[in-house]
Amino acid sequence: MKYIRLFALLLALLAQPAFAEDIQVVKPEEVGLSSARLQRISDFMGGYIEQKKMAGAVVLVARHGKIAYFETFGEADVGKPMQKDTMFRICSMTKPVVTLAILQLYEDGKLLLSDPVAKYIPEFAHPKVIEMLPPGSNPPFKLVPAKRDITIKDLLTHTAGMPYSFAAEWYPNDRLLRQMNILYEEAGISSGMYETTGTIGDMVKRLARLPIASQPGEAFIYGMAADVSGYLVEVVSGQKLDDYITEHIFKPLKMNDSYFFVPENKQARMSAVWKCDWHGKLEKVLPGPHQEGDYRYSPTFQTHGPKTFLSGGVGMVSTPYDYFRFAQMLLNKGQLDGVRLVSRKTVELMTTNQIGKLSESTLHDDGWKFGLGLGLQADREHNVDAGDVGTFEWAGLYSTRFSVDPKEEKITIFLSQTHPFNHHFELWDKLLMMSTSSIAD
Amino acid sequence: MKTPNRTDAFRFTLGSLAHLLAFSLMLFTWSAEATAPRIAAKMLGEERHVDVVGYYSSSQNTPAAEIEGKLTADLLSAAFQAGGMQPEIDVLPSKQLAKYEFVVNQVPVLICAEGDLTAKEMKRYRLVTYFLSDVANGNNPISLAFDLKNPRGDKLYKAFDKGLQKIISNGKYRELMQKHLGKDAVSANYFSRLQRQNPR
C-alpha cells in the first residue's frame, strides 16, 4: 500500500508543470535584444509599484522563440511577493484561445466560418436588429429583421452586434447600449466576470432571443460573441468547453497552469485582484461579486460559486509562461515544439484583416483592424506608438495584455490584476515601446 | 454497307450540333443550380409564427419559478386545446420584448401580470386574469391580454375561455396542478376559489 501511495505521489509530481525557476531565460543579446534597454522596463515597472499605481505585475519579453526578459514586480497578494508562476485571471485573453478552438473545428471540417450560427444553435434563427427611436418614444426602439444570418465569422470578428452589458457604463450617452443593457439585465445575460449560475448554453440560448445591436457584419461591437463561440465549441465538438480546450490546446501546448476553474491545490498561487485609482489609492478587492454602476465583477468567479458557467469570453486563468507558449504557437504559424495545433493558412486567416473598412475600436482606433479573435496593427499612418504593421494583440479586463510582432518575432506579455481596466493603457503603450526599442540588431 | 451521301452528312452535323447544344445547356443549367443557392442571401429556416407570447425574467430564475412556468404553459395548452385551438406559444427572456411583440408586432395574446399594461393600453386590449397559479399560496395571478380587434385574438379568447371552463370541470386542471405542485401543495379550497373566479 505504501508503495502504491509513493508511486501515486511520484506520478503527481511528474504531472506538475516545470517550476518557473526551471524556465530557461536567455541573455537578451543572444536574440538581438539589449539588456541595458530592457532594464528600462524594470525601472519603469518598479516606479508604478513604488507609486502604488499597481500592487504587482509580471512582464515577459521573448524573441526568436526564446524568453529574454521575465521579471516580477510587487506583490501577488498582501505580504506575498509576485512569482513567475503566479496565476492570473486573463479575462478577455480567453477569447483568442476560444477562437483557436473554433478554427480547429473548422479545420476538422465540422463547421465553416460562413455558416449561420443558427445552423448549430437554432435559437439564433431570424435575428432582429434593434434601432433606437427618438427620445420619448414608446416603445423606445423598433425591431427590424436582420438582412442576413449571423455567421460564425461575425462571432469571431465581433461584428455580430452583441455588446457587453457594461459597455453602457463606458459610453453613458449611447442610448442603444443603455437599451441593450436593460434587455441583458432582464434576460440575465452574464459577462462571465462574476459567479454565474447555470451553464453557458443556458445563457447563450437566452441571448439568442434578444435583438442584436447592428446588422450582422456592419459594425465592430465588442462583447458577448466570444461566449457564443464558446458554446458553439460545445455544440460542435460534443465536449464541455473546458474539456475541449484542455484536450486540444492546453495539453498539446503544455499549458499546465491554465484552467477555467482553478483546482484547489493551485488556488494559493492566484494573484489577488486590486482596485486602484492609479494615483496611489490601492486596495485589495474582497471576495464575491461587486457592482460599480453597470459593471459587475468578482475576484472569485474561478474559485468559488457554482463553477458551471464556462465563459468563452473571460473565463480563463493562466500564467505568463503558459500564455507565452500560446502566443509563440501563433507566432510559429500554428505549431510549437513539433506539435501542430492549426495550419499556417489558418493562423494567417486569424491575423489578417477580416473587418474591411471597420476599425477595432475597443483597445485602439483607426489604424487597427481585427482578424479572428485578435486586434491587428494595420498601418503606421495613425496614432500608434510602437510596433510593426502586422502586430497582433489582445487584453483582459483586469489589466492584462499581450502583443506578438511577427516581423521582429517578438512577444511581449504584461499580466497584472488591476481594476479598473482603462487606466493601464498608458502603461502598456510605454511598456510596448520599451520592449520594441530594446531591439538591438 | 451504305455509303453516306451529302444529306446524311448534313443530318449527322445537325444531330451533333443539337447534342452539343443540349449538352451545353445542361452544363449551364447544372452550373446555375449548383452555385445559385450559395450566392443568394437567405435566412436559415422558416420564421416562426406565434399566437401567444409570454416572458420570464432573470429574477424569476429559481426552481419554484421554473415549476410555475411549466405549469402555466401546460395549463394554457390544455385550455386552448380543450377550446379547439392549438396556438403557437413563445416565451421570451424579456418582458419588454414580449410586450413589443404584442403591442407592435400584433401577436394576438400576451401572457402577463396585472400592471404590465398601462391604463391606456388596458382600454385597447381585453385583459383577463385567470389565476392560473395557486393564489392561496400568495403567488401573483397570471393574466392573459387578448387583442380582440385582431380576428385571431378574438378566436383565441373564445377558445381559451371555453377550454378553461372545460378543464376545470373535467378535472384536467386539478390533475396538472397536482402533477407540478404535488398533491399536498395545492390548497384545499383552491379549486372552489378557482370555480368562483372563473364562473361558467
XYZ file of C-alpha atoms in Angstrom:
641
model
C 0.000 0.000 0.000
C 2.855 2.303 0.988
C 4.490 1.738 -2.405
C 1.234 2.467 -4.231
C 0.964 5.798 -2.398
C 4.591 6.575 -3.124
C 4.045 5.745 -6.782
C 0.910 7.957 -6.888
C 2.879 10.811 -5.302
C 5.661 10.342 -7.835
C 3.142 10.404 -10.685
C 1.551 13.544 -9.262
C 4.949 15.212 -9.056
C 5.795 14.223 -12.615
C 2.482 15.658 -13.766
C 3.322 19.028 -12.270
C 4.481 21.757 -14.644
C 8.053 22.898 -14.754
C 8.614 25.355 -11.925
C 9.073 28.898 -13.077
C 12.717 28.752 -11.929
C 13.325 25.972 -14.472
C 12.108 28.051 -17.380
C 15.057 28.994 -19.494
C 15.692 32.709 -19.911
C 18.455 33.545 -22.383
C 20.749 36.534 -22.366
C 18.887 39.231 -24.343
C 21.848 39.767 -26.654
C 21.511 36.155 -27.857
C 18.226 37.103 -29.506
C 19.147 40.601 -30.622
C 17.777 42.481 -27.627
C 19.671 44.924 -25.430
C 19.965 44.051 -21.728
C 20.515 47.693 -20.866
C 17.423 48.774 -22.723
C 15.304 46.003 -21.232
C 16.408 47.279 -17.829
C 14.330 50.372 -18.598
C 11.231 48.149 -18.319
C 12.297 47.120 -14.813
C 12.839 50.730 -13.767
C 9.568 51.782 -15.337
C 7.510 48.988 -13.758
C 9.269 49.493 -10.413
C 8.113 53.100 -10.499
C 4.487 52.040 -10.867
C 4.777 49.719 -7.873
C 6.547 52.346 -5.788
C 3.870 54.908 -6.543
C 1.205 52.317 -5.614
C -0.391 52.544 -9.021
C -0.337 48.759 -9.094
C 0.270 46.089 -6.461
C 2.150 43.706 -8.721
C 2.781 42.502 -12.235
C 4.839 40.187 -14.398
C 6.432 41.182 -17.709
C 7.797 38.701 -20.236
C 9.598 39.570 -23.461
C 10.649 36.856 -25.902
C 12.294 36.930 -29.286
C 13.027 34.268 -31.873
C 11.217 31.739 -29.684
C 13.322 32.397 -26.572
C 12.425 34.249 -23.392
C 14.909 37.076 -22.875
C 13.194 39.040 -20.119
C 10.955 37.573 -17.416
C 10.615 39.752 -14.326
C 8.200 40.024 -11.425
C 7.202 43.230 -9.651
C 5.496 43.942 -6.341
C 3.023 41.660 -4.602
C 0.622 38.988 -5.781
C -1.337 39.285 -2.545
C -0.904 41.055 0.771
C 2.543 40.012 2.063
C 3.102 37.596 -0.877
C 5.671 38.676 -3.447
C 4.739 38.226 -7.103
C 6.169 35.000 -8.545
C 6.874 33.962 -12.106
C 4.327 31.178 -11.739
C 1.624 33.348 -10.169
C -1.720 32.644 -11.791
C -3.802 35.434 -13.320
C -7.416 35.823 -14.396
C -6.676 36.613 -18.033
C -10.280 37.636 -18.785
C -10.606 38.583 -22.474
C -7.276 36.996 -23.330
C -9.500 33.894 -23.186
C -11.036 34.971 -26.493
C -8.069 34.174 -28.786
C -7.869 30.694 -27.217
C -11.567 30.028 -27.848
C -11.150 31.386 -31.377
C -8.395 28.841 -31.938
C -10.750 26.088 -30.735
C -13.336 27.180 -33.312
C -10.655 27.196 -36.015
C -9.562 23.681 -35.086
C -13.154 22.528 -35.579
C -13.164 24.453 -38.868
C -10.054 22.594 -40.000
C -11.688 19.322 -38.940
C -14.461 20.121 -41.423
C -17.041 20.369 -38.647
C -18.062 23.939 -39.412
C -17.490 26.758 -41.888
C -16.839 30.361 -40.958
C -19.607 31.314 -43.386
C -22.102 29.017 -41.647
C -25.068 30.674 -39.948
C -24.758 30.298 -36.174
C -28.407 29.181 -36.259
C -27.320 26.006 -38.030
C -25.839 24.886 -34.707
C -27.800 26.984 -32.187
C -31.331 27.214 -33.635
C -32.366 29.975 -31.202
C -30.341 32.364 -33.394
C -32.658 31.891 -36.385
C -34.165 35.060 -37.851
C -32.410 37.631 -35.681
C -33.913 41.078 -35.192
C -31.899 44.278 -35.098
C -32.763 46.985 -32.596
C -32.968 50.570 -33.812
C -33.496 53.375 -31.342
C -36.406 55.774 -31.905
C -36.230 59.449 -30.901
C -36.088 60.090 -27.118
C -39.547 59.971 -25.527
C -40.884 57.325 -27.937
C -42.884 54.430 -26.544
C -41.591 51.836 -27.103
C -38.169 53.469 -27.278
C -36.973 51.227 -30.097
C -38.132 49.351 -33.125
C -37.048 45.910 -34.252
C -36.212 45.241 -37.864
C -35.320 41.905 -39.426
C -31.615 41.248 -39.902
C -30.591 41.422 -43.556
C -28.839 38.099 -43.215
C -28.000 35.400 -40.690
C -25.319 35.912 -38.062
C -22.355 33.816 -39.210
C -19.559 32.206 -37.236
C -17.182 34.714 -38.793
C -19.347 37.522 -37.358
C -18.794 35.993 -33.909
C -15.024 35.798 -34.320
C -14.802 39.368 -35.610
C -17.215 40.949 -33.108
C -19.475 42.060 -35.923
C -22.475 40.080 -34.649
C -23.964 43.087 -32.802
C -23.533 41.724 -29.264
C -22.101 44.340 -26.891
C -21.190 43.760 -23.274
C -23.775 44.953 -20.786
C -21.177 47.154 -19.087
C -20.443 48.990 -22.356
C -23.315 51.249 -21.249
C -21.016 52.327 -18.402
C -18.169 53.080 -20.814
C -20.387 55.087 -23.180
C -23.025 56.677 -20.928
C -24.593 58.779 -23.689
C -25.177 55.872 -26.028
C -28.919 55.113 -25.854
C -28.547 51.910 -27.851
C -26.038 50.463 -25.393
C -28.261 51.552 -22.494
C -31.215 49.752 -24.099
C -29.134 46.626 -24.668
C -28.097 46.810 -21.016
C -31.767 46.855 -19.954
C -32.574 43.830 -22.119
C -29.482 41.962 -20.909
C -30.419 42.628 -17.287
C -33.954 41.371 -17.892
C -32.677 38.245 -19.606
C -29.938 37.545 -17.050
C -27.066 37.848 -19.523
C -23.787 37.457 -17.646
C -20.488 38.874 -18.842
C -18.905 35.928 -17.035
C -16.889 38.288 -14.814
C -18.681 37.107 -11.657
C -20.117 33.952 -10.140
C -22.906 32.877 -12.504
C -25.365 30.022 -12.096
C -26.366 27.731 -14.939
C -24.348 26.874 -17.995
C -23.073 28.907 -20.910
C -25.625 27.074 -23.077
C -28.496 28.286 -20.860
C -27.330 31.858 -21.205
C -26.470 31.807 -24.905
C -29.937 30.476 -25.717
C -31.443 33.460 -23.873
C -29.022 35.851 -25.570
C -30.065 34.427 -28.938
C -33.663 35.519 -28.356
C -32.659 39.144 -27.812
C -32.235 41.603 -30.672
C -28.743 42.485 -31.870
C -27.334 45.994 -31.838
C -26.369 46.208 -35.518
C -26.925 44.426 -38.788
C -24.598 41.384 -38.944
C -21.193 42.310 -40.307
C -21.854 46.054 -40.367
C -20.297 47.274 -37.096
C -17.478 46.266 -34.780
C -19.204 45.826 -31.411
C -17.003 44.074 -28.889
C -18.645 41.785 -26.380
C -20.655 38.627 -25.901
C -19.920 36.994 -29.263
C -17.000 35.064 -27.748
C -19.353 33.434 -25.256
C -21.471 32.280 -28.176
C -18.268 30.921 -29.764
C -17.542 29.063 -26.519
C -20.935 27.413 -26.562
C -20.531 26.675 -30.263
C -17.381 24.693 -29.405
C -19.512 22.620 -27.031
C -22.293 22.049 -29.575
C -19.986 21.155 -32.466
C -17.410 19.102 -30.540
C -19.850 17.425 -28.166
C -17.481 18.253 -25.286
C -17.721 20.789 -22.485
C -15.706 23.883 -23.360
C -13.082 23.319 -20.669
C -12.675 19.656 -21.611
C -12.264 20.504 -25.301
C -9.717 23.246 -24.678
C -7.749 21.209 -22.153
C -7.528 18.277 -24.550
C -6.908 20.162 -27.794
C -4.995 23.287 -26.729
C -3.700 23.283 -23.125
C -2.292 19.750 -23.150
C -0.626 19.838 -26.596
C 0.919 23.224 -25.736
C 1.881 22.036 -22.239
C -0.044 24.965 -20.740
C -0.125 23.114 -17.436
C -1.327 26.040 -15.327
C -4.266 27.165 -17.454
C -7.841 26.489 -16.403
C -11.385 27.754 -16.372
C -11.859 26.761 -12.742
C -8.644 26.532 -10.741
C -8.088 23.277 -8.795
C -7.885 23.733 -5.052
C -4.229 22.732 -4.838
C -3.272 25.662 -7.101
C -5.575 28.358 -5.760
C -2.885 29.692 -3.418
C -0.883 30.663 -6.500
C -3.554 33.050 -7.740
C -2.925 36.753 -7.529
C -5.374 38.904 -5.645
C -7.372 41.469 -7.637
C -6.623 45.069 -6.745
C -8.685 48.179 -7.127
C -6.707 51.271 -7.881
C -7.256 54.834 -8.973
C -3.714 54.730 -10.468
C -2.860 57.718 -8.304
C -1.753 55.876 -5.185
C -5.031 54.631 -3.745
C -4.705 50.882 -3.918
C -6.841 48.275 -2.142
C -7.390 44.541 -2.426
C -10.783 43.569 -3.831
C -12.673 41.383 -1.375
C -14.096 38.012 -2.462
C -17.502 37.858 -4.121
C -19.347 39.993 -6.668
C -19.039 43.782 -6.664
C -21.290 46.204 -8.526
C -19.961 49.532 -9.767
C -22.538 51.229 -11.946
C -23.319 48.777 -14.719
C -20.114 46.864 -14.158
C -20.278 43.694 -12.064
C -17.094 41.805 -11.284
C -15.685 39.371 -8.803
C -12.199 38.151 -7.960
C -13.540 34.709 -7.023
C -15.553 33.532 -10.017
C -12.936 30.931 -10.998
C -12.550 29.550 -7.500
C -15.935 29.880 -5.789
C -19.609 29.735 -6.704
C -21.315 27.113 -8.825
C -18.393 26.659 -11.279
C -20.769 25.599 -14.042
C -20.552 28.670 -16.270
C -17.677 28.261 -18.735
C -17.279 31.713 -20.213
C -15.631 31.678 -23.632
C -15.229 35.433 -23.310
C -13.448 35.884 -20.000
C -13.290 32.575 -18.122
C -9.642 31.527 -18.113
C -6.830 31.633 -15.596
C -3.255 31.291 -16.838
C 0.371 32.167 -16.158
C 2.807 34.361 -18.117
C 4.736 31.277 -19.245
C 1.646 29.361 -20.355
C 0.349 32.315 -22.330
C 3.781 32.810 -23.838
C 3.514 29.261 -25.194
C 0.145 30.079 -26.742
C 1.483 33.301 -28.273
C 4.631 31.556 -29.532
C 2.479 28.907 -31.225
C 0.665 31.710 -33.073
C 3.968 33.346 -33.969
C 5.173 29.968 -35.282
C 2.078 29.841 -37.529
C 0.266 27.146 -35.611
C 2.865 24.884 -34.079
C 5.167 24.680 -31.054
C 7.828 22.116 -30.138
C 6.861 19.967 -33.092
C 3.158 19.873 -32.197
C 0.828 21.490 -34.718
C -2.487 22.860 -33.476
C -3.684 24.521 -36.685
C -2.241 25.086 -40.136
C -0.166 28.044 -41.264
C -3.040 29.139 -43.500
C -5.447 29.242 -40.582
C -3.109 31.392 -38.476
C -2.815 33.682 -41.489
C -6.589 33.874 -41.544
C -6.586 34.799 -37.840
C -4.016 37.506 -38.341
C -5.277 39.271 -41.458
C -7.945 41.931 -41.523
C -11.417 40.419 -41.547
C -13.470 43.562 -40.888
C -12.831 45.545 -44.068
C -13.151 49.294 -43.539
C -14.308 48.999 -39.944
C -11.832 49.722 -37.139
C -11.060 47.752 -33.997
C -12.294 50.422 -31.647
C -12.144 48.657 -28.276
C -8.465 48.792 -27.385
C -7.418 51.017 -30.254
C -8.948 53.090 -33.000
C -8.296 53.917 -36.631
C -5.254 52.098 -37.911
C -6.200 48.933 -36.063
C -8.167 46.150 -37.646
C -9.436 42.814 -36.412
C -8.572 39.353 -37.634
C -10.257 36.379 -35.972
C -10.141 36.894 -32.201
C -7.174 39.294 -32.430
C -6.600 43.026 -32.940
C -4.173 43.855 -35.759
C -1.972 46.843 -36.361
C -2.745 47.726 -39.973
C -0.542 50.744 -40.615
C 1.722 53.421 -39.102
C -0.262 56.333 -40.512
C -2.453 56.544 -37.459
C -1.755 57.267 -33.824
C 0.386 54.256 -32.902
C 3.370 54.430 -30.542
C 5.113 51.146 -31.096
C 5.109 48.016 -33.125
C 5.199 46.979 -36.736
C 2.410 46.587 -39.207
C 1.104 43.054 -38.702
C 1.488 43.092 -34.927
C -1.432 41.420 -33.206
C -2.567 41.641 -29.613
C -5.362 41.440 -27.115
C -6.019 42.329 -23.485
C -8.038 41.385 -20.400
C -10.270 43.405 -18.064
C -8.033 43.003 -15.010
C -5.256 44.819 -16.898
C -3.552 42.015 -18.782
C -2.137 42.298 -22.272
C -0.079 40.506 -24.898
C 1.431 41.525 -28.205
C 3.042 39.484 -30.962
C 5.200 41.244 -33.565
C 5.707 38.714 -36.386
C 8.186 40.911 -38.258
C 10.586 41.048 -35.302
C 9.488 37.624 -33.950
C 8.904 39.327 -30.604
C 6.331 38.603 -27.918
C 5.518 40.945 -25.029
C 3.262 39.871 -22.158
C 2.121 42.021 -19.254
C -0.064 40.487 -16.572
C -1.422 42.289 -13.535
C -4.770 42.063 -11.720
C -5.727 45.685 -11.511
C -9.200 47.158 -11.733
C -10.372 49.322 -13.427
C -9.046 48.349 -16.795
C -8.788 51.550 -18.770
C -6.034 53.115 -16.655
C -3.422 50.648 -17.875
C -3.450 51.886 -21.462
C -0.651 54.397 -20.980
C 1.430 51.863 -19.067
C 1.011 49.341 -21.882
C 1.866 51.780 -24.649
C 5.083 52.755 -22.849
C 5.908 49.162 -21.977
C 5.447 48.046 -25.574
C 7.541 50.946 -26.781
C 10.329 49.905 -24.357
C 10.077 46.294 -25.463
C 10.309 47.406 -29.110
C 13.137 49.831 -28.527
C 15.172 47.110 -26.853
C 15.667 45.526 -30.269
C 19.353 45.944 -30.970
C 20.169 44.118 -34.176
C -22.698 -1.248 -96.453
C -24.410 2.035 -97.168
C -22.154 4.869 -98.315
C -23.090 8.162 -96.551
C -24.369 10.766 -99.014
C -24.423 14.588 -98.559
C -27.875 14.555 -96.966
C -26.752 12.016 -94.363
C -23.667 14.092 -93.642
C -25.865 17.175 -93.203
C -28.203 15.240 -90.872
C -25.193 13.964 -88.905
C -23.797 17.510 -88.500
C -27.203 18.839 -87.413
C -27.586 15.972 -84.940
C -24.140 16.614 -83.480
C -24.857 20.318 -83.129
C -28.144 19.579 -81.384
C -26.380 17.221 -78.975
C -23.667 19.798 -78.326
C -26.276 22.479 -77.698
C -28.262 20.223 -75.355
C -25.084 19.249 -73.506
C -24.021 22.887 -73.185
C -27.466 23.876 -71.941
C -27.356 21.036 -69.441
C -23.954 22.167 -68.265
C -25.079 25.772 -67.829
C -28.266 24.686 -66.085
C -26.371 22.407 -63.710
C -23.844 25.142 -63.065
C -26.596 27.646 -62.221
C -28.323 25.227 -59.890
C -25.081 24.310 -58.174
C -23.974 27.841 -57.387
C -27.108 29.938 -57.060
C -28.227 28.815 -53.590
C -24.833 29.675 -52.131
C -24.845 33.134 -53.683
C -28.419 34.079 -52.786
C -28.730 35.704 -49.371
C -31.280 33.842 -47.353
C -32.180 33.043 -43.806
C -31.837 29.616 -42.298
C -35.224 28.005 -41.661
C -38.734 29.345 -41.662
C -39.698 32.202 -39.362
C -41.912 31.016 -36.531
C -45.496 32.286 -36.457
C -46.534 32.976 -32.871
C -50.036 33.344 -31.398
C -49.250 33.737 -27.718
C -46.194 35.432 -26.277
C -45.006 35.407 -22.684
C -41.841 36.215 -20.820
C -39.669 35.223 -17.924
C -37.117 37.385 -16.226
C -33.753 36.539 -14.731
C -35.063 37.403 -11.262
C -37.542 34.548 -11.684
C -34.726 32.144 -12.396
C -35.493 29.900 -9.410
C -36.636 26.262 -9.273
C -40.062 27.381 -7.962
C -40.477 29.857 -10.812
C -39.424 27.194 -13.298
C -42.129 24.824 -11.999
C -44.698 27.606 -12.141
C -43.655 28.418 -15.692
C -44.071 24.800 -16.791
C -47.425 24.576 -15.012
C -48.651 27.740 -16.688
C -47.543 26.503 -20.103
C -49.308 23.168 -19.554
C -52.493 24.818 -18.311
C -52.562 27.218 -21.242
C -52.014 24.460 -23.789
C -54.658 22.266 -22.167
C -57.201 25.099 -22.043
C -56.648 26.156 -25.655
C -56.749 22.541 -26.778
C -59.999 21.916 -24.891
C -61.378 25.004 -26.636
C -60.441 23.562 -30.011
C -57.244 25.507 -30.806
C -53.539 24.783 -30.634
C -51.801 28.144 -30.704
C -48.053 28.529 -31.036
C -46.747 29.819 -27.702
C -43.390 31.592 -27.399
C -41.698 32.656 -24.188
C -39.079 35.414 -24.420
C -36.393 36.261 -21.846
C -37.591 39.872 -21.605
C -40.882 41.476 -20.610
C -40.096 44.482 -22.769
C -39.681 42.302 -25.860
C -42.794 40.235 -25.142
C -44.844 43.399 -24.815
C -43.279 44.745 -28.010
C -44.382 41.619 -29.866
C -47.942 42.082 -28.542
C -48.292 45.846 -28.994
C -46.204 46.447 -32.122
C -45.959 43.132 -33.933
C -49.585 42.229 -33.260
C -49.109 38.846 -31.663
C -52.749 38.407 -30.540
C -52.224 37.168 -26.951
C -49.820 38.236 -24.210
C -49.222 36.259 -21.028
C -48.549 38.936 -18.452
C -49.116 40.181 -14.937
C -51.603 42.789 -13.859
C -49.803 46.078 -14.174
C -47.761 45.163 -17.239
C -50.110 47.190 -19.424
C -50.688 50.901 -18.985
C -54.193 52.283 -18.362
C -54.279 53.433 -21.979
C -53.280 50.003 -23.221
C -55.836 48.345 -20.940
C -58.576 50.151 -22.857
C -57.298 48.807 -26.147
C -56.994 45.173 -25.134
C -59.128 42.713 -23.245
C -57.194 41.810 -20.125
C -58.435 38.656 -18.454
C -56.992 37.474 -15.177
C -57.331 33.750 -14.892
C -55.467 32.982 -11.701
C -53.692 30.089 -13.282
C -51.287 29.724 -10.393
C -52.092 28.943 -6.778
C -53.168 32.317 -5.436
C -53.813 30.840 -1.994
C -50.060 30.479 -1.599
C -49.601 34.149 -2.303
C -48.359 33.845 -5.879
C -49.222 36.509 -8.372
C -52.135 35.694 -10.609
C -51.366 35.301 -14.273
C -53.299 37.310 -16.787
C -53.833 36.938 -20.474
C -54.283 40.024 -22.599
C -56.196 39.417 -25.820
C -56.230 41.753 -28.780
C -59.917 41.358 -29.610
C -59.641 43.671 -32.622
C -57.415 41.033 -34.155
C -59.711 38.279 -35.541
C -57.225 35.641 -34.411
C -57.152 37.216 -30.928
C -60.936 37.066 -30.703
C -60.978 33.414 -31.765
C -58.262 32.569 -29.259
C -60.103 34.389 -26.498
C -63.286 32.430 -27.096
C -61.403 29.133 -27.350
C -59.443 29.762 -24.173
C -62.446 30.885 -22.161
C -64.437 27.840 -23.206
C -61.484 25.487 -22.778
C -60.582 26.768 -19.324
C -64.088 26.059 -18.034
C -63.871 22.622 -19.578
C -60.590 21.660 -17.916
C -61.779 22.977 -14.564
C -64.942 20.868 -14.805
C -63.371 17.691 -16.134
C -60.556 17.597 -13.600
C -57.695 18.163 -16.056
C -56.866 21.439 -14.310
C -56.642 19.698 -10.935
C -54.538 16.926 -12.462
C -51.994 19.390 -13.886
C -51.814 21.394 -10.658
C -51.108 18.249 -8.682
C -48.635 16.953 -11.261
C -46.450 20.046 -10.967
C -47.041 21.167 -7.393
C -47.745 17.858 -5.647
C -50.993 16.746 -4.044
C -50.366 18.466 -0.730
C -49.058 21.682 -2.220
C -52.409 22.708 -3.653
C -54.555 24.412 -1.025
C -57.788 22.669 -0.081
C -60.047 25.499 -1.121
C -58.134 26.303 -4.312
C -60.446 24.577 -6.721
C -63.603 26.076 -5.232
C -61.942 29.502 -5.412
C -60.973 28.809 -8.967
C -64.601 27.983 -9.831
C -65.740 31.208 -8.194
C -63.135 33.292 -10.034
C -63.891 31.675 -13.369
C -67.673 31.115 -13.276
C -69.468 29.404 -16.119
